[in-house]
Amino acid sequence: MLVKYKGGSEFRNYRKWRDIPAFTASLSASQTINANDVVKFDKIWTNNGNHYNPKTGIFKAPREGLYHVSTTVMSTHGKTVHVRIWHNGNKTVGLYPGTGYSEATANMVLHLKKGDKVTVKGGGGGNTALFSSSEHYSMFSVYLIA
């Protein structure tokens, strides 16, 4: 919707919150993943526009823009966790919180084009043990900021 200010020629675009691509999902249970396995965050908290698919673990950008991307992961007792955020087929940042109930969080802003895909994958080095429970310690979010 375009709005014209009284006494001026400036127009601004105001969107309704329902029109903003945004999702947050978490793991409802612990999970072991191998290098390059996609983490499928299955508990959906928000999924405006249904651009995140919990069956594939992939967020697909519906339009070009600047997007905030965030993930938090926790390792299980006595195990390590190593994951990376991927943009299309490219690695971006990695997280390696350490052993046994340690957490790490990554936040970044990515310029996504329509159809770009963002996901979280195992980072290598053998099995990765992600901890989660009904308290939802591991999560993934993406939302359009501009």
PDB file of C-alpha atoms in Angstrom:
ATOM      1  CA  MET A   1       0.000   0.000   0.000  1.00  0.00           C
ATOM      2  CA  LEU A   2       1.358   3.457  -0.890  1.00  0.00           C
ATOM      3  CA  VAL A   3       0.514   6.377   1.360  1.00  0.00           C
ATOM      4  CA  LYS A   4       0.893  10.059   0.430  1.00  0.00           C
ATOM      5  CA  TYR A   5       1.663  12.477   3.245  1.00  0.00           C
ATOM      6  CA  LYS A   6      -0.478  15.609   3.535  1.00  0.00           C
ATOM      7  CA  GLY A   7       1.226  18.619   2.041  1.00  0.00           C
ATOM      8  CA  GLY A   8       3.997  16.576   0.440  1.00  0.00           C
ATOM      9  CA  SER A   9       4.790  14.471  -2.537  1.00  0.00           C
ATOM     10  CA  GLU A  10       6.605  11.695  -0.655  1.00  0.00           C
ATOM     11  CA  PHE A  11       5.107   8.219  -0.859  1.00  0.00           C
ATOM     12  CA  ARG A  12       5.982   5.382   1.514  1.00  0.00           C
ATOM     13  CA  ASN A  13       5.299   1.698   1.236  1.00  0.00           C
ATOM     14  CA  TYR A  14       3.556   0.270   4.304  1.00  0.00           C
ATOM     15  CA  ARG A  15       3.210  -3.489   4.498  1.00  0.00           C
ATOM     16  CA  LYS A  16       1.042  -5.510   6.772  1.00  0.00           C
ATOM     17  CA  TRP A  17       2.916  -7.896   9.054  1.00  0.00           C
ATOM     18  CA  ARG A  18       1.209 -10.841   7.342  1.00  0.00           C
ATOM     19  CA  ASP A  19       2.962  -9.895   4.085  1.00  0.00           C
ATOM     20  CA  ILE A  20       6.479 -10.080   5.548  1.00  0.00           C
ATOM     21  CA  PRO A  21       8.274 -13.390   4.844  1.00  0.00           C
ATOM     22  CA  ALA A  22       9.290 -14.691   8.256  1.00  0.00           C
ATOM     23  CA  PHE A  23       9.637 -17.986  10.073  1.00  0.00           C
ATOM     24  CA  THR A  24      10.948 -19.458  13.294  1.00  0.00           C
ATOM     25  CA  ALA A  25      11.229 -23.195  13.823  1.00  0.00           C
ATOM     26  CA  SER A  26      12.897 -25.345  16.453  1.00  0.00           C
ATOM     27  CA  LEU A  27      13.777 -28.969  17.064  1.00  0.00           C
ATOM     28  CA  SER A  28      11.329 -30.846  19.247  1.00  0.00           C
ATOM     29  CA  ALA A  29      13.798 -33.667  19.956  1.00  0.00           C
ATOM     30  CA  SER A  30      17.524 -34.384  19.827  1.00  0.00           C
ATOM     31  CA  GLN A  31      18.948 -35.348  16.463  1.00  0.00           C
ATOM     32  CA  THR A  32      22.168 -36.869  15.108  1.00  0.00           C
ATOM     33  CA  ILE A  33      23.265 -35.581  11.707  1.00  0.00           C
ATOM     34  CA  ASN A  34      26.216 -36.258   9.438  1.00  0.00           C
ATOM     35  CA  ALA A  35      28.300 -33.787   7.463  1.00  0.00           C
ATOM     36  CA  ASN A  36      26.126 -31.846   4.998  1.00  0.00           C
ATOM     37  CA  ASP A  37      22.855 -33.341   6.286  1.00  0.00           C
ATOM     38  CA  VAL A  38      20.135 -30.697   6.422  1.00  0.00           C
ATOM     39  CA  VAL A  39      18.752 -30.028   9.895  1.00  0.00           C
ATOM     40  CA  LYS A  40      14.968 -30.230   9.698  1.00  0.00           C
ATOM     41  CA  PHE A  41      13.574 -27.946  12.373  1.00  0.00           C
ATOM     42  CA  ASP A  42      10.131 -29.439  12.890  1.00  0.00           C
ATOM     43  CA  LYS A  43       8.318 -27.264  15.463  1.00  0.00           C
ATOM     44  CA  ILE A  44       6.937 -24.245  13.596  1.00  0.00           C
ATOM     45  CA  TRP A  45       6.351 -21.130  15.688  1.00  0.00           C
ATOM     46  CA  THR A  46       5.827 -18.665  12.828  1.00  0.00           C
ATOM     47  CA  ASN A  47       5.791 -19.285   9.069  1.00  0.00           C
ATOM     48  CA  ASN A  48       4.357 -16.218   7.292  1.00  0.00           C
ATOM     49  CA  GLY A  49       3.797 -17.183   3.677  1.00  0.00           C
ATOM     50  CA  ASN A  50       4.904 -20.806   4.258  1.00  0.00           C
ATOM     51  CA  HIS A  51       8.351 -20.155   2.760  1.00  0.00           C
ATOM     52  CA  TYR A  52      10.037 -22.551   5.212  1.00  0.00           C
ATOM     53  CA  ASN A  53       9.453 -26.254   4.609  1.00  0.00           C
ATOM     54  CA  PRO A  54       9.948 -28.359   7.777  1.00  0.00           C
ATOM     55  CA  LYS A  55      10.117 -31.556   5.676  1.00  0.00           C
ATOM     56  CA  THR A  56      13.182 -30.297   3.779  1.00  0.00           C
ATOM     57  CA  GLY A  57      14.603 -27.801   6.307  1.00  0.00           C
ATOM     58  CA  ILE A  58      14.844 -25.159   3.567  1.00  0.00           C
ATOM     59  CA  PHE A  59      13.724 -21.522   3.552  1.00  0.00           C
ATOM     60  CA  LYS A  60      13.087 -20.250   0.003  1.00  0.00           C
ATOM     61  CA  ALA A  61      13.062 -16.458  -0.437  1.00  0.00           C
ATOM     62  CA  PRO A  62       9.827 -15.302  -2.101  1.00  0.00           C
ATOM     63  CA  ARG A  63      11.379 -11.995  -3.178  1.00  0.00           C
ATOM     64  CA  GLU A  64      14.640 -10.093  -3.248  1.00  0.00           C
ATOM     65  CA  GLY A  65      15.697  -8.244  -0.126  1.00  0.00           C
ATOM     66  CA  LEU A  66      17.818  -8.127   2.992  1.00  0.00           C
ATOM     67  CA  TYR A  67      17.031 -10.996   5.345  1.00  0.00           C
ATOM     68  CA  HIS A  68      18.065 -11.612   8.935  1.00  0.00           C
ATOM     69  CA  VAL A  69      19.167 -15.236   9.425  1.00  0.00           C
ATOM     70  CA  SER A  70      19.658 -16.783  12.859  1.00  0.00           C
ATOM     71  CA  THR A  71      20.303 -20.224  14.284  1.00  0.00           C
ATOM     72  CA  THR A  72      21.030 -21.509  17.767  1.00  0.00           C
ATOM     73  CA  VAL A  73      22.230 -25.051  18.411  1.00  0.00           C
ATOM     74  CA  MET A  74      23.007 -26.991  21.582  1.00  0.00           C
ATOM     75  CA  SER A  75      25.212 -30.079  21.849  1.00  0.00           C
ATOM     76  CA  THR A  76      24.074 -33.207  23.683  1.00  0.00           C
ATOM     77  CA  HIS A  77      25.740 -34.555  26.822  1.00  0.00           C
ATOM     78  CA  GLY A  78      29.227 -35.859  26.021  1.00  0.00           C
ATOM     79  CA  LYS A  79      28.928 -35.051  22.293  1.00  0.00           C
ATOM     80  CA  THR A  80      29.924 -32.183  20.045  1.00  0.00           C
ATOM     81  CA  VAL A  81      27.899 -30.242  17.523  1.00  0.00           C
ATOM     82  CA  HIS A  82      29.121 -28.517  14.371  1.00  0.00           C
ATOM     83  CA  VAL A  83      26.742 -26.884  11.878  1.00  0.00           C
ATOM     84  CA  ARG A  84      26.852 -24.235   9.171  1.00  0.00           C
ATOM     85  CA  ILE A  85      24.335 -21.862   7.623  1.00  0.00           C
ATOM     86  CA  TRP A  86      24.179 -22.390   3.863  1.00  0.00           C
ATOM     87  CA  HIS A  87      23.028 -19.883   1.240  1.00  0.00           C
ATOM     88  CA  ASN A  88      22.164 -21.771  -1.934  1.00  0.00           C
ATOM     89  CA  GLY A  89      25.146 -24.136  -2.345  1.00  0.00           C
ATOM     90  CA  ASN A  90      27.581 -21.953  -0.413  1.00  0.00           C
ATOM     91  CA  LYS A  91      28.755 -22.256   3.187  1.00  0.00           C
ATOM     92  CA  THR A  92      28.449 -19.101   5.229  1.00  0.00           C
ATOM     93  CA  VAL A  93      29.108 -19.066   8.994  1.00  0.00           C
ATOM     94  CA  GLY A  94      29.776 -22.094  11.162  1.00  0.00           C
ATOM     95  CA  LEU A  95      28.928 -22.879  14.764  1.00  0.00           C
ATOM     96  CA  TYR A  96      30.944 -25.141  17.053  1.00  0.00           C
ATOM     97  CA  PRO A  97      29.794 -24.670  20.644  1.00  0.00           C
ATOM     98  CA  GLY A  98      31.722 -27.568  22.153  1.00  0.00           C
ATOM     99  CA  THR A  99      30.808 -30.635  24.168  1.00  0.00           C
ATOM    100  CA  GLY A 100      27.814 -31.346  26.326  1.00  0.00           C
ATOM    101  CA  TYR A 101      24.959 -28.865  26.652  1.00  0.00           C
ATOM    102  CA  SER A 102      26.928 -25.992  25.135  1.00  0.00           C
ATOM    103  CA  GLU A 103      25.145 -23.502  22.893  1.00  0.00           C
ATOM    104  CA  ALA A 104      26.195 -21.321  19.978  1.00  0.00           C
ATOM    105  CA  THR A 105      24.224 -18.719  18.048  1.00  0.00           C
ATOM    106  CA  ALA A 106      24.882 -17.115  14.663  1.00  0.00           C
ATOM    107  CA  ASN A 107      23.095 -14.018  13.388  1.00  0.00           C
ATOM    108  CA  MET A 108      23.723 -12.567   9.974  1.00  0.00           C
ATOM    109  CA  VAL A 109      22.132 -10.436   7.281  1.00  0.00           C
ATOM    110  CA  LEU A 110      22.073 -11.864   3.753  1.00  0.00           C
ATOM    111  CA  HIS A 111      21.028 -10.268   0.486  1.00  0.00           C
ATOM    112  CA  LEU A 112      18.725 -12.901  -0.992  1.00  0.00           C
ATOM    113  CA  LYS A 113      17.255 -12.973  -4.460  1.00  0.00           C
ATOM    114  CA  LYS A 114      13.888 -14.498  -5.268  1.00  0.00           C
ATOM    115  CA  GLY A 115      14.240 -18.278  -5.123  1.00  0.00           C
ATOM    116  CA  ASP A 116      17.443 -18.307  -3.029  1.00  0.00           C
ATOM    117  CA  LYS A 117      17.581 -21.056  -0.417  1.00  0.00           C
ATOM    118  CA  VAL A 118      18.874 -20.882   3.156  1.00  0.00           C
ATOM    119  CA  THR A 119      19.345 -23.898   5.405  1.00  0.00           C
ATOM    120  CA  VAL A 120      21.364 -25.271   8.320  1.00  0.00           C
ATOM    121  CA  LYS A 121      23.538 -28.337   7.649  1.00  0.00           C
ATOM    122  CA  GLY A 122      25.904 -30.540   9.582  1.00  0.00           C
ATOM    123  CA  GLY A 123      29.379 -29.036   9.464  1.00  0.00           C
ATOM    124  CA  GLY A 124      31.538 -32.114   9.099  1.00  0.00           C
ATOM    125  CA  GLY A 125      33.850 -34.062  11.326  1.00  0.00           C
ATOM    126  CA  GLY A 126      31.602 -37.104  11.696  1.00  0.00           C
ATOM    127  CA  ASN A 127      28.349 -37.318  13.568  1.00  0.00           C
ATOM    128  CA  THR A 128      26.955 -34.166  15.090  1.00  0.00           C
ATOM    129  CA  ALA A 129      24.610 -34.487  18.050  1.00  0.00           C
ATOM    130  CA  LEU A 130      22.072 -31.671  18.354  1.00  0.00           C
ATOM    131  CA  PHE A 131      20.244 -31.431  21.659  1.00  0.00           C
ATOM    132  CA  SER A 132      16.656 -30.375  21.948  1.00  0.00           C
ATOM    133  CA  SER A 133      13.550 -31.357  23.846  1.00  0.00           C
ATOM    134  CA  SER A 134      10.172 -29.910  24.654  1.00  0.00           C
ATOM    135  CA  GLU A 135      12.189 -26.848  25.788  1.00  0.00           C
ATOM    136  CA  HIS A 136      13.302 -26.258  22.147  1.00  0.00           C
ATOM    137  CA  TYR A 137      17.009 -25.438  22.642  1.00  0.00           C
ATOM    138  CA  SER A 138      17.933 -25.553  18.939  1.00  0.00           C
ATOM    139  CA  MET A 139      16.210 -23.185  16.479  1.00  0.00           C
ATOM    140  CA  PHE A 140      16.363 -21.502  13.059  1.00  0.00           C
ATOM    141  CA  SER A 141      14.803 -18.198  11.870  1.00  0.00           C
ATOM    142  CA  VAL A 142      14.803 -16.102   8.712  1.00  0.00           C
ATOM    143  CA  TYR A 143      12.865 -12.879   8.097  1.00  0.00           C
ATOM    144  CA  LEU A 144      12.800 -10.014   5.628  1.00  0.00           C
ATOM    145  CA  ILE A 145      14.103  -6.742   7.067  1.00  0.00           C
ATOM    146  CA  ALA A 146      14.279  -4.541   3.949  1.00  0.00           C
TER     147      ALA A 146
END
